[in-house]
Coordinates of C-alpha atoms in Angstrom, one line a residue:
X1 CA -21.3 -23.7 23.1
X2 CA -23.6 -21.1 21.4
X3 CA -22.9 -18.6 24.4
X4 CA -18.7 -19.3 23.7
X5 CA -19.3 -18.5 20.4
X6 CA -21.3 -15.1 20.6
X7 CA -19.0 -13.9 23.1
X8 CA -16.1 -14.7 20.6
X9 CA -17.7 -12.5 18.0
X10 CA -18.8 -10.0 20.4
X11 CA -14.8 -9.7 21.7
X12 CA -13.9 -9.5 17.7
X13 CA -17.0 -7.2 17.0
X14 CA -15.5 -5.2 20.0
X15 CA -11.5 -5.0 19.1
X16 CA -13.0 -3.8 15.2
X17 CA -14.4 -0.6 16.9
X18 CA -12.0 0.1 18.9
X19 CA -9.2 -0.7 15.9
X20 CA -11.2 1.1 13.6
X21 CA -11.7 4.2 15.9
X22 CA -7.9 5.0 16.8
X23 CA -7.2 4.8 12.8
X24 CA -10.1 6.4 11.7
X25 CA -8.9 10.1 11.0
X26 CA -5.9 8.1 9.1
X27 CA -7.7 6.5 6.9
X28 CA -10.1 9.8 6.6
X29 CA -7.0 11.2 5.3
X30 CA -5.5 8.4 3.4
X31 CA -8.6 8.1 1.8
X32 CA -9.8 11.6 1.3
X33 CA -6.1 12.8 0.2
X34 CA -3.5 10.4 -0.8
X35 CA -5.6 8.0 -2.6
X36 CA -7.2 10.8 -4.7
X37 CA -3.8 12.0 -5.9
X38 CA -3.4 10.8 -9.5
X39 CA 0.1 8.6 -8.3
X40 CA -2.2 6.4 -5.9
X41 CA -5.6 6.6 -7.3
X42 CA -4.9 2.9 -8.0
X43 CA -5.2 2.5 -4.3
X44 CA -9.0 1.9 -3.9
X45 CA -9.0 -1.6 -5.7
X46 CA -5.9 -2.8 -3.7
X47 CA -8.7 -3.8 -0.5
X48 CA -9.9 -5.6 -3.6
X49 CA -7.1 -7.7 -4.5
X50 CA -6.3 -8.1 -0.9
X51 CA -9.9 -9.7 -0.4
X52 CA -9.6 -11.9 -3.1
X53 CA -6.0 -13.4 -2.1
X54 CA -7.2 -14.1 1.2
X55 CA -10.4 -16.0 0.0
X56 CA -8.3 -17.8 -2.6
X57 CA -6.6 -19.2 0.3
X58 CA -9.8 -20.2 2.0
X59 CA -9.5 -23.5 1.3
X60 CA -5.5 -24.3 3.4
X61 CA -7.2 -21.8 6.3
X62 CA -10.0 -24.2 7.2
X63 CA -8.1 -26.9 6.9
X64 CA -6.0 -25.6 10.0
X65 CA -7.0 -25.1 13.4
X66 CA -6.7 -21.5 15.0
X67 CA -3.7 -21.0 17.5
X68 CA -4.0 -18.3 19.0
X69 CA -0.5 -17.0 20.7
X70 CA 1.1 -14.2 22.6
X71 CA 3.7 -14.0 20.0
X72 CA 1.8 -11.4 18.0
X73 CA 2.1 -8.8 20.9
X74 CA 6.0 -8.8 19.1
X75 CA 4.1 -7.3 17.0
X76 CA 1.3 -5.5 18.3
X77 CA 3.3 -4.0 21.0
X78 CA 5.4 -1.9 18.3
X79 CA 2.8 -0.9 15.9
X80 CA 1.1 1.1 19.3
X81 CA 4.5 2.4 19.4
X82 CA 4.7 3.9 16.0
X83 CA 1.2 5.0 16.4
X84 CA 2.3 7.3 19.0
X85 CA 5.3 8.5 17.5
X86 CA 3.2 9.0 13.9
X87 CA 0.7 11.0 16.2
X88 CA 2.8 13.4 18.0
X89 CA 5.6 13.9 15.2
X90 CA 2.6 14.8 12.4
X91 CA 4.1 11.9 10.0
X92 CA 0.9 9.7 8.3
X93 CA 3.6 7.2 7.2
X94 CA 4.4 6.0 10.2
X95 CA 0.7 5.7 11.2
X96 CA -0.3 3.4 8.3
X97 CA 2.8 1.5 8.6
X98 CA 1.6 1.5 12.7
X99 CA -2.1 0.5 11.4
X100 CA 0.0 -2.4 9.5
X101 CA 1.4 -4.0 12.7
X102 CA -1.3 -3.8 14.5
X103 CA -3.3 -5.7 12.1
X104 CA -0.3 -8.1 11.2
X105 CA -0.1 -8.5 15.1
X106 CA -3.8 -9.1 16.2
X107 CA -4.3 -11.7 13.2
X108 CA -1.3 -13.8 14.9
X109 CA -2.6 -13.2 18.4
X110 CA -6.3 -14.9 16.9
X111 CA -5.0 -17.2 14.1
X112 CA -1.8 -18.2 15.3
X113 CA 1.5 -18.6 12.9
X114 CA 0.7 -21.1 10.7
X115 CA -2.4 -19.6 9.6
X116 CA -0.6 -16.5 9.8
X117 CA 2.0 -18.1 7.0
X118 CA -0.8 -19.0 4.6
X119 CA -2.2 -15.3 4.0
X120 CA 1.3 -13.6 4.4
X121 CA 1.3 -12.6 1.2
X122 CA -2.1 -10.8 1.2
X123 CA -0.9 -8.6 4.4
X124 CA 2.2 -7.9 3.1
X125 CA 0.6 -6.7 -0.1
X126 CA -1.5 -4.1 2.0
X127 CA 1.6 -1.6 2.7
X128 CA 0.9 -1.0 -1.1
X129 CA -2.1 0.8 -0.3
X130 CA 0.1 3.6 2.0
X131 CA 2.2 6.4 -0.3
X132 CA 5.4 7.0 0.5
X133 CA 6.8 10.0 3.3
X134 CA 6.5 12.9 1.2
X135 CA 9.9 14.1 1.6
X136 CA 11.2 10.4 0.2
X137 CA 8.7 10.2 -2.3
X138 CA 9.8 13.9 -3.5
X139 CA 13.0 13.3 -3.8
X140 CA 12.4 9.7 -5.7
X141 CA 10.1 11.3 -8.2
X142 CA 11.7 14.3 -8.9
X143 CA 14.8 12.0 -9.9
X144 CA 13.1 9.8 -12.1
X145 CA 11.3 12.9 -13.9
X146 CA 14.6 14.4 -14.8
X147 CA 15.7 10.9 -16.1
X148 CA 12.2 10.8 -18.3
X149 CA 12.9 14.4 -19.7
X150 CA 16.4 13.8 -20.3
X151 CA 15.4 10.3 -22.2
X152 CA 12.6 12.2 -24.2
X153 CA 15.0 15.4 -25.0
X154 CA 17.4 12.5 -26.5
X155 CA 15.2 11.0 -29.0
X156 CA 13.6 14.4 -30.0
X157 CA 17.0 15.5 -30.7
X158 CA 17.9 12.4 -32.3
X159 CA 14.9 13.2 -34.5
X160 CA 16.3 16.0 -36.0
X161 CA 14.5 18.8 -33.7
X162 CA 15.8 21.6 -32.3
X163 CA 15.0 21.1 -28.0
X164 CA 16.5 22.6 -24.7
X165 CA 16.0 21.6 -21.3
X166 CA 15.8 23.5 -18.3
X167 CA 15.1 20.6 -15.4
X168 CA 11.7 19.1 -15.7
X169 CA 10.9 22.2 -18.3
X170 CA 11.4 21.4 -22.1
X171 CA 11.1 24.2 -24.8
X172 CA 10.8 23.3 -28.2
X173 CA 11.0 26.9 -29.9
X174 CA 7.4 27.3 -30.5
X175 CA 6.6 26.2 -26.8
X176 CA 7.4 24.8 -23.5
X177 CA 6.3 21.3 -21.9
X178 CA 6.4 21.2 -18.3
X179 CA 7.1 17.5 -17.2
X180 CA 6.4 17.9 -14.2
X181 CA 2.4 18.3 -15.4
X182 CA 2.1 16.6 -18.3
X183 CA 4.1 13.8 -17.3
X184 CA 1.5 11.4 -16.1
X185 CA 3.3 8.4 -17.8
X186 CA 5.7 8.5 -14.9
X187 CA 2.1 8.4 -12.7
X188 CA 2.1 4.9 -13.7
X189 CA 5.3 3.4 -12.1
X190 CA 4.0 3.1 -8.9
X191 CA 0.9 1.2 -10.0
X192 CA 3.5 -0.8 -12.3
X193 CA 5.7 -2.1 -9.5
X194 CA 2.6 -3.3 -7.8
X195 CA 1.7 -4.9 -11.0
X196 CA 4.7 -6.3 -11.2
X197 CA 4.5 -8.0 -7.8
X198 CA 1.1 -8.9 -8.5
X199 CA 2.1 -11.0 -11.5
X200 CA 5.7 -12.1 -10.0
X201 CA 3.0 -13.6 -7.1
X202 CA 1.3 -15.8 -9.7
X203 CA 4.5 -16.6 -11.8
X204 CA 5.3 -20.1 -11.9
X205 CA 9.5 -19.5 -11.7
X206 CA 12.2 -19.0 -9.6
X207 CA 12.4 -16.8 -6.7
X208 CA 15.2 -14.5 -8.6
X209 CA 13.3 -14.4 -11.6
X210 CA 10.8 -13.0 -9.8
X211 CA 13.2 -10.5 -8.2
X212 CA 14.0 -9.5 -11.8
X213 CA 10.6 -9.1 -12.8
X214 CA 10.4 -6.5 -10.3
X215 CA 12.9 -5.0 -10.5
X216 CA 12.7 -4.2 -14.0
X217 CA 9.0 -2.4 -13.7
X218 CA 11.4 0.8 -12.9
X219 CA 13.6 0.9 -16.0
X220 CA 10.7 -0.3 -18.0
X221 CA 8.3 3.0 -16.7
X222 CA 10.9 5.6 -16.9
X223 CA 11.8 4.2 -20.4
X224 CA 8.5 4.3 -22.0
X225 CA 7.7 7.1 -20.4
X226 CA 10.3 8.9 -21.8
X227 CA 9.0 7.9 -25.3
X228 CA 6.7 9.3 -24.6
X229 CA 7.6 12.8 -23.6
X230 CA 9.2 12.2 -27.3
X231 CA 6.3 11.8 -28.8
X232 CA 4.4 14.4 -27.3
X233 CA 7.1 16.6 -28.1
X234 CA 7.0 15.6 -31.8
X235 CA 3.6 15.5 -32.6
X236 CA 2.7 19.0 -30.6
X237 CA 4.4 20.5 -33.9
X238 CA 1.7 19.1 -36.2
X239 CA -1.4 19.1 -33.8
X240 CA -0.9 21.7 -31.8
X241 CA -1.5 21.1 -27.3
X242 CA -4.0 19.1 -28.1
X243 CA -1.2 16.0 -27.8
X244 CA -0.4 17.2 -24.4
X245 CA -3.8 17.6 -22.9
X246 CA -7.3 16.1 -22.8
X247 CA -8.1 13.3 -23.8
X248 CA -5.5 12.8 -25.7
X249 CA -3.1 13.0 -22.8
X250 CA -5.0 11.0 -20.5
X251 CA -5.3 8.1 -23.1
X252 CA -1.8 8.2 -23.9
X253 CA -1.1 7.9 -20.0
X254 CA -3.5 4.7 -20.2
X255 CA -1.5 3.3 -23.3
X256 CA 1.8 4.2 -21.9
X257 CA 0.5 1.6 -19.2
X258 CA -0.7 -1.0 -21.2
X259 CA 2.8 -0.9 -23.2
X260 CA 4.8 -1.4 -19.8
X261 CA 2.1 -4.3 -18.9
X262 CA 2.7 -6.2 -22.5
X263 CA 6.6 -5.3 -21.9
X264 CA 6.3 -7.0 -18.4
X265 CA 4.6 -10.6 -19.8
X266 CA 7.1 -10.8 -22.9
X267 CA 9.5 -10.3 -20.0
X268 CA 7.7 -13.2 -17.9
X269 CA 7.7 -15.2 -21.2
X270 CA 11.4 -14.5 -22.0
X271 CA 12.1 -15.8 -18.3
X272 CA 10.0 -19.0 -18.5
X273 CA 12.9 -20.0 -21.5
X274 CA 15.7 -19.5 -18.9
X275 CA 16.4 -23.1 -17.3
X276 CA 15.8 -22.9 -13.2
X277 CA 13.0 -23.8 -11.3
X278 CA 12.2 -22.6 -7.4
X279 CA 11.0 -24.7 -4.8
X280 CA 7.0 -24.4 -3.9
X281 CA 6.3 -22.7 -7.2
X282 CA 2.5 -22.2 -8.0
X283 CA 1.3 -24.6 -10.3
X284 CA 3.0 -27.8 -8.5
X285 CA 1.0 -30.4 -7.0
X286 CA 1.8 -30.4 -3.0
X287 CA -1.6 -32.3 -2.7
X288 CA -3.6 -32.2 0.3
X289 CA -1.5 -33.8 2.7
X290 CA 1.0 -31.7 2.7
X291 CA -1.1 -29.6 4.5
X292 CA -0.9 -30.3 8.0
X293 CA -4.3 -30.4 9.3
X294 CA -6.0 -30.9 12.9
X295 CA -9.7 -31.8 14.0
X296 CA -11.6 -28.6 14.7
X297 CA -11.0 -29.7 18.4
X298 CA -7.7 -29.5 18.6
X299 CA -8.0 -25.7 17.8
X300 CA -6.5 -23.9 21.2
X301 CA -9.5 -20.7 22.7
X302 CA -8.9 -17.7 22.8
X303 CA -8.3 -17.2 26.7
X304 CA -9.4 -14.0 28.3
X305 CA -6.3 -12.7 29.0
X306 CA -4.7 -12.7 25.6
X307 CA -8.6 -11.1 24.6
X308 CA -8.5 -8.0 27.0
X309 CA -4.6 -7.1 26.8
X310 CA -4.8 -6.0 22.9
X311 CA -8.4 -4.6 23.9
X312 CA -7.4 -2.4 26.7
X313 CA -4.0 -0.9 25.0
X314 CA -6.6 -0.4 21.7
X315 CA -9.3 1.5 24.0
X316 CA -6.3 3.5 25.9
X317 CA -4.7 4.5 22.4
X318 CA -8.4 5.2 20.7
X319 CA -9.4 7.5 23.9
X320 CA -6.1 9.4 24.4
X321 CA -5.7 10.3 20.5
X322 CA -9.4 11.2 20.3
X323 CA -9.8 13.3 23.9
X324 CA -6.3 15.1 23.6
X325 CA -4.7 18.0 21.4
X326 CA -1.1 17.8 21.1
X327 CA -0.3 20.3 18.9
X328 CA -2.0 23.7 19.0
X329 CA -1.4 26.1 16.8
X330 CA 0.2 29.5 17.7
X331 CA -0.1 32.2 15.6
X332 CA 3.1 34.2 14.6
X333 CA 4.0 37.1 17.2
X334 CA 4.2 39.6 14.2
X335 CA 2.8 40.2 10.5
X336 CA 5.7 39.4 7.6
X337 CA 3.9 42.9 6.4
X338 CA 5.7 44.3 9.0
X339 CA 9.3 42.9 7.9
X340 CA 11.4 45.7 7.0
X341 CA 12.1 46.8 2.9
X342 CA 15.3 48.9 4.2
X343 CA 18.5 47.0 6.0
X344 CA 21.2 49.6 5.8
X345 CA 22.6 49.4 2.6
X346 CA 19.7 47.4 1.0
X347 CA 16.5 48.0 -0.3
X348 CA 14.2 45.0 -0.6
X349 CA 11.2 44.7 -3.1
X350 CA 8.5 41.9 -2.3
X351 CA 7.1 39.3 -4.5
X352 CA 3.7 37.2 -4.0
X353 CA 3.8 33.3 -4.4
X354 CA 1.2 32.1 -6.9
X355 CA -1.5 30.9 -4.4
X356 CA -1.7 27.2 -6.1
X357 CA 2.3 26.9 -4.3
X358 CA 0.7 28.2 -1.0
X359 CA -2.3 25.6 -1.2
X360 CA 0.7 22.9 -2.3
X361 CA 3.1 23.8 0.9
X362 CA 0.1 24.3 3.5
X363 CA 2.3 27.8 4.4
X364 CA 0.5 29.9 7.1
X365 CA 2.3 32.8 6.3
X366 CA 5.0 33.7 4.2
X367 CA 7.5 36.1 3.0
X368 CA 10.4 36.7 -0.5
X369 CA 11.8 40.0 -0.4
X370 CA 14.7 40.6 -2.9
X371 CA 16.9 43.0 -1.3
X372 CA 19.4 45.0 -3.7
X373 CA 22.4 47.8 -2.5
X374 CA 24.1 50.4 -4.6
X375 CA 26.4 48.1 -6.0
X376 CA 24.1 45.8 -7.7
X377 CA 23.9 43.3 -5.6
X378 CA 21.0 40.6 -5.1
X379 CA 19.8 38.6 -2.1
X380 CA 16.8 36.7 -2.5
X381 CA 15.4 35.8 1.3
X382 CA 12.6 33.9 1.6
X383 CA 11.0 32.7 5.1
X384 CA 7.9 30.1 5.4
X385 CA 5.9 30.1 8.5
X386 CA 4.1 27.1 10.4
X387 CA 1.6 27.7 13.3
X388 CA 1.4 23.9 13.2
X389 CA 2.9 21.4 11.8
X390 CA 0.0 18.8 12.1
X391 CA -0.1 15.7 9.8
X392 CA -0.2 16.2 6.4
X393 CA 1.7 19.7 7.0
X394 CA 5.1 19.6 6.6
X395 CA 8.4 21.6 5.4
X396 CA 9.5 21.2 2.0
X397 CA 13.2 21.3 1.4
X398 CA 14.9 23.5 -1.0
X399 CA 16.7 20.5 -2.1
X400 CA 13.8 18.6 -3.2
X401 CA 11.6 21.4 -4.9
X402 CA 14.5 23.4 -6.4
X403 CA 15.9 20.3 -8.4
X404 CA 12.9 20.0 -10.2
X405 CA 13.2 23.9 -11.8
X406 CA 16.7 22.9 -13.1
X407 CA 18.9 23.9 -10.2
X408 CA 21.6 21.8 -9.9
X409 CA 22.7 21.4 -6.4
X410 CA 26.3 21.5 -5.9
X411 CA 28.9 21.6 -2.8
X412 CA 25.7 21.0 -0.8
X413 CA 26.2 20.0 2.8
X414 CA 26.3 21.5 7.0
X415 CA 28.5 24.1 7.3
X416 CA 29.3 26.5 10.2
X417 CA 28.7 30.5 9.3
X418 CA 30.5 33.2 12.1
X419 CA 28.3 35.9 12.7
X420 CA 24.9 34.2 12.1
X421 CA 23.7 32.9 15.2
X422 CA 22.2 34.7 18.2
X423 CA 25.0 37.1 19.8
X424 CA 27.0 37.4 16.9
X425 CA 27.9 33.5 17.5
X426 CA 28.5 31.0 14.8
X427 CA 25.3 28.7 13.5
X428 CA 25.3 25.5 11.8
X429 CA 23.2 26.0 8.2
X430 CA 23.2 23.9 5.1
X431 CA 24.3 25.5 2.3
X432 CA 24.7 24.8 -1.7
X433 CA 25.9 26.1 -4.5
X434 CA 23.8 26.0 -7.1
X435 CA 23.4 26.4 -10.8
X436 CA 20.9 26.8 -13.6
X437 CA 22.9 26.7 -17.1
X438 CA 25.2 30.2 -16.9
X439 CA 23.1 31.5 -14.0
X440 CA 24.5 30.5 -10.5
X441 CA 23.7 31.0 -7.1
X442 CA 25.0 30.6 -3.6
X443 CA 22.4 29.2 -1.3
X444 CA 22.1 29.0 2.1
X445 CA 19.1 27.6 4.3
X446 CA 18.0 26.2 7.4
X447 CA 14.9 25.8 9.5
X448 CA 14.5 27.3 12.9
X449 CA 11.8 25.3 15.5
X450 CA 11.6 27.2 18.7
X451 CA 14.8 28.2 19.4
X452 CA 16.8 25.6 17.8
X453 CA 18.5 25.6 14.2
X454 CA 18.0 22.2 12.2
X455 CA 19.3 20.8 9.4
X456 CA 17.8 18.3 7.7
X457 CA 14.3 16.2 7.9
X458 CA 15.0 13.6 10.3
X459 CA 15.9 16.3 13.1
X460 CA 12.9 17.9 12.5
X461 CA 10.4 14.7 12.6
X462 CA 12.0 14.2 16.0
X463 CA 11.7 17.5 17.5
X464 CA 8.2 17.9 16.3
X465 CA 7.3 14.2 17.9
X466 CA 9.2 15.4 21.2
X467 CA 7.9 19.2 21.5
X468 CA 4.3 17.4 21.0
X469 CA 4.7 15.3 23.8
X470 CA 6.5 17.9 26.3
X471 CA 5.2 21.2 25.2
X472 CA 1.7 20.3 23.0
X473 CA 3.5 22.1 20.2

């Protein structure tokens, strides 16, 4: 019996270095990167929390026998999947969401579904841990921002001071607050919504009023966080930057936070007055029979099969990623340097990009040349370059960075161009129109991967996962 049980941990033991091995370089980044951005730094106690939900159910685990089942491998199976896909297309989303299935998938396989059903929650609450795709959580952010500014720019006026507002950029007269830096109240709403499912976990109340509590972290983050733009923007007058940096700055982010929490539990108070109750609420007595309980020897083993399948895709996975390259990097066939200044009638001056907007867009080359002929006229072209688009290193749309300078995207969509394509043929581009108070601007863009002429992110993701796998680019 002593032997069965040292080979069972030496099989678990086994399955945690291979799991841990193929996800390693994830979490090296996840950790290293993500979590030390101020939006997730939050991150590093949710292993915490998870710990502690899963011990709190210690007591309905032992009191059910382990079923192990080939069910999980609905699981499993696709969380492999997506680990390949996140691999070759460069996308760290799609890994953590793959290291997520795997792990929902092998605790089914071991435990079995009713054990699985009592620490749901916990696992579920993981995927809290993992920031959203970039290009998602650009576009969300940068919304929300301009919501903030436009809410702090309204009370400020409504305060009797003079304020314009060019996108996330809002000049007083005597200077100019960039929200998009000193903004960290908005910093918050992520760690809010998982507040707010934290405490709609533990709320004793119906299932929608749980929904609404939410629900409502959003409003309630962008709301007091616009406030406080306000009262940055008012107080600067009187004591200077000193409001909009330091420690004052940081410890008005803090107490922006612990405004939205106390906002949150009158909420949870207000809600307890509304008549309703849900079904298996926390707090009701279910007593201990209404667990379903078996003698420790009616818990089914592990059988060897079930063991080695998981154990040999894991090794195969861990021993592939680690021993093959898939994307090399190739070097650009000629220097920008060497781009021409003169194009007939146009002469073309070049600008530098600050090198903090390189470092943020992981550009390997670059070039912005504003061309100009007799008659006065402007193009602005600007090309990025990739030798590789590994993970973490990824285009950033126009769409999503532009927005947050105050260009208002207008008439954007795909349209077809004559002239523009290879031959004198027609190419598919997006283009916008777009406009910054009187200034305006037609736009149009697209992004070239070997040969072929994309327009939007999800094209690219796929080409990058399919060139990966066919050509190691």
């Amino acid at each position: 019996m002593k032997e069965v049980k040292f080979a069972g941990w030496a099989g678990i033991a086994l399955q945690g270095l291979l799991f841990a091995g193929a996800y390693f370089s994830t979490f090296k980044w996840l950790i290293a990167h993500d979590w030390s951005r101020d939006d997730y730094t939050y991150c590093y106690l949710v292993p915490v929390i998870v710990i502690y939900l899963i011990w709190e159910k210690r007591r309905e685990l032992n009191e059910l026998p382990s079923m192990p089942s080939w069910q999980g491998m609905l699981v499993f199976l696709p969380g492999i999947a997506l680990f390949w896909l996140g691999e070759l297309a460069g996308e760290y989303f799609t890994l953590y969401v793959s290291f997520w299935l795997v792990l929902l998938g092998l605790v089914w396989i071991y435990l079995g579904r009713h054990k699985l059903k009592v620490i749901l929650f916990p696992l579920v609450f993981i995927l809290t841990m993992f920031p959203l795709p970039n290009f998602l959580y650009n576009k969300v952010s940068v919304s929300l921002k301009l919501f903030s500014s436009q809410l702090g720019v309204a009370v400020m006026k409504f305060c009797g001071m003079s304020v314009y507002r060019e996108g996330n950029v809002i000049d007083l007269g005597f200077t100019q607050l960039q929200v998009v830096d000193a903004c960290s109240g908005l910093r918050y709403l992520i760690p809010l919504i998982v507040l707010g499912i934290l405490l709609a976990y533990f709320f004793q109340a119906a299932f929608w009023k749980k929904i609404i509590l939410v629900v409502s972290t959003v409003p309630v983050s962008i709301m007091v966080n616009g406030l406080r733009i306000a009262s940055v923007g008012i107080l600067y007058q009187f004591w200077g930057p000193m409001v909009a940096e330091g420690f004052f700055h940081d410890f008005s982010g803090w107490f922006i936070f612990m405004c939205s929490l106390g906002i949150l539990v009158f909420e949870m108070w207000l809600l307890q007055k509304i008549p309703g109750k849900g079904r298996g609420q926390k707090g009701e007595v279910k007593g201990e029979d209404a667990v379903i309980s078996r003698p420790p020897s009616a818990a089914c083993p592990v059988s060897f099969s079930l063991f080695i399948v998981p154990s040999v895709l894991l090794c195969i996975t861990l021993v592939l990623s680690q021993g093959i390259e898939f994307r090399e990097k190739i070097p650009i066939k000629r220097s920008f340097d060497q781009f021409p200044l003169k194009v007939g009638d146009w002469t073309g001056t070049r600008r530098q990009m600050e090198q903090k907007y390189i470092d943020t867009l992981d550009l390997s080359d670059y070039l912005i040349i504003d061309y100009r002929n007799s008659k006065g006229r402007v193009i602005n072209f600007y090309v990025a370059y990739y030798e590789s688009q590994r993970k973490g290193e990824s285009i950033h749309s126009p769409a999503t960075c532009l927005s947050g300078g105050g260009w208002l995207f207008r008439q954007a969509g795909a349209v077809i161009v004559p002239g523009l394509g290879p031959a004198g043929g027609s190419m598919l581009v997006n283009r916008a129109f777009m406009q910054k108070m009187d200034y305006k601007q037609l736009s149009y863009y697209w992004f070239l991967q070997r040969g072929r002429v994309l327009t939007n992110a999800y094209q690219m993701k796929f080409f990058t996962f399919w060139d990966a796998l066919t050509r190691q680019r």
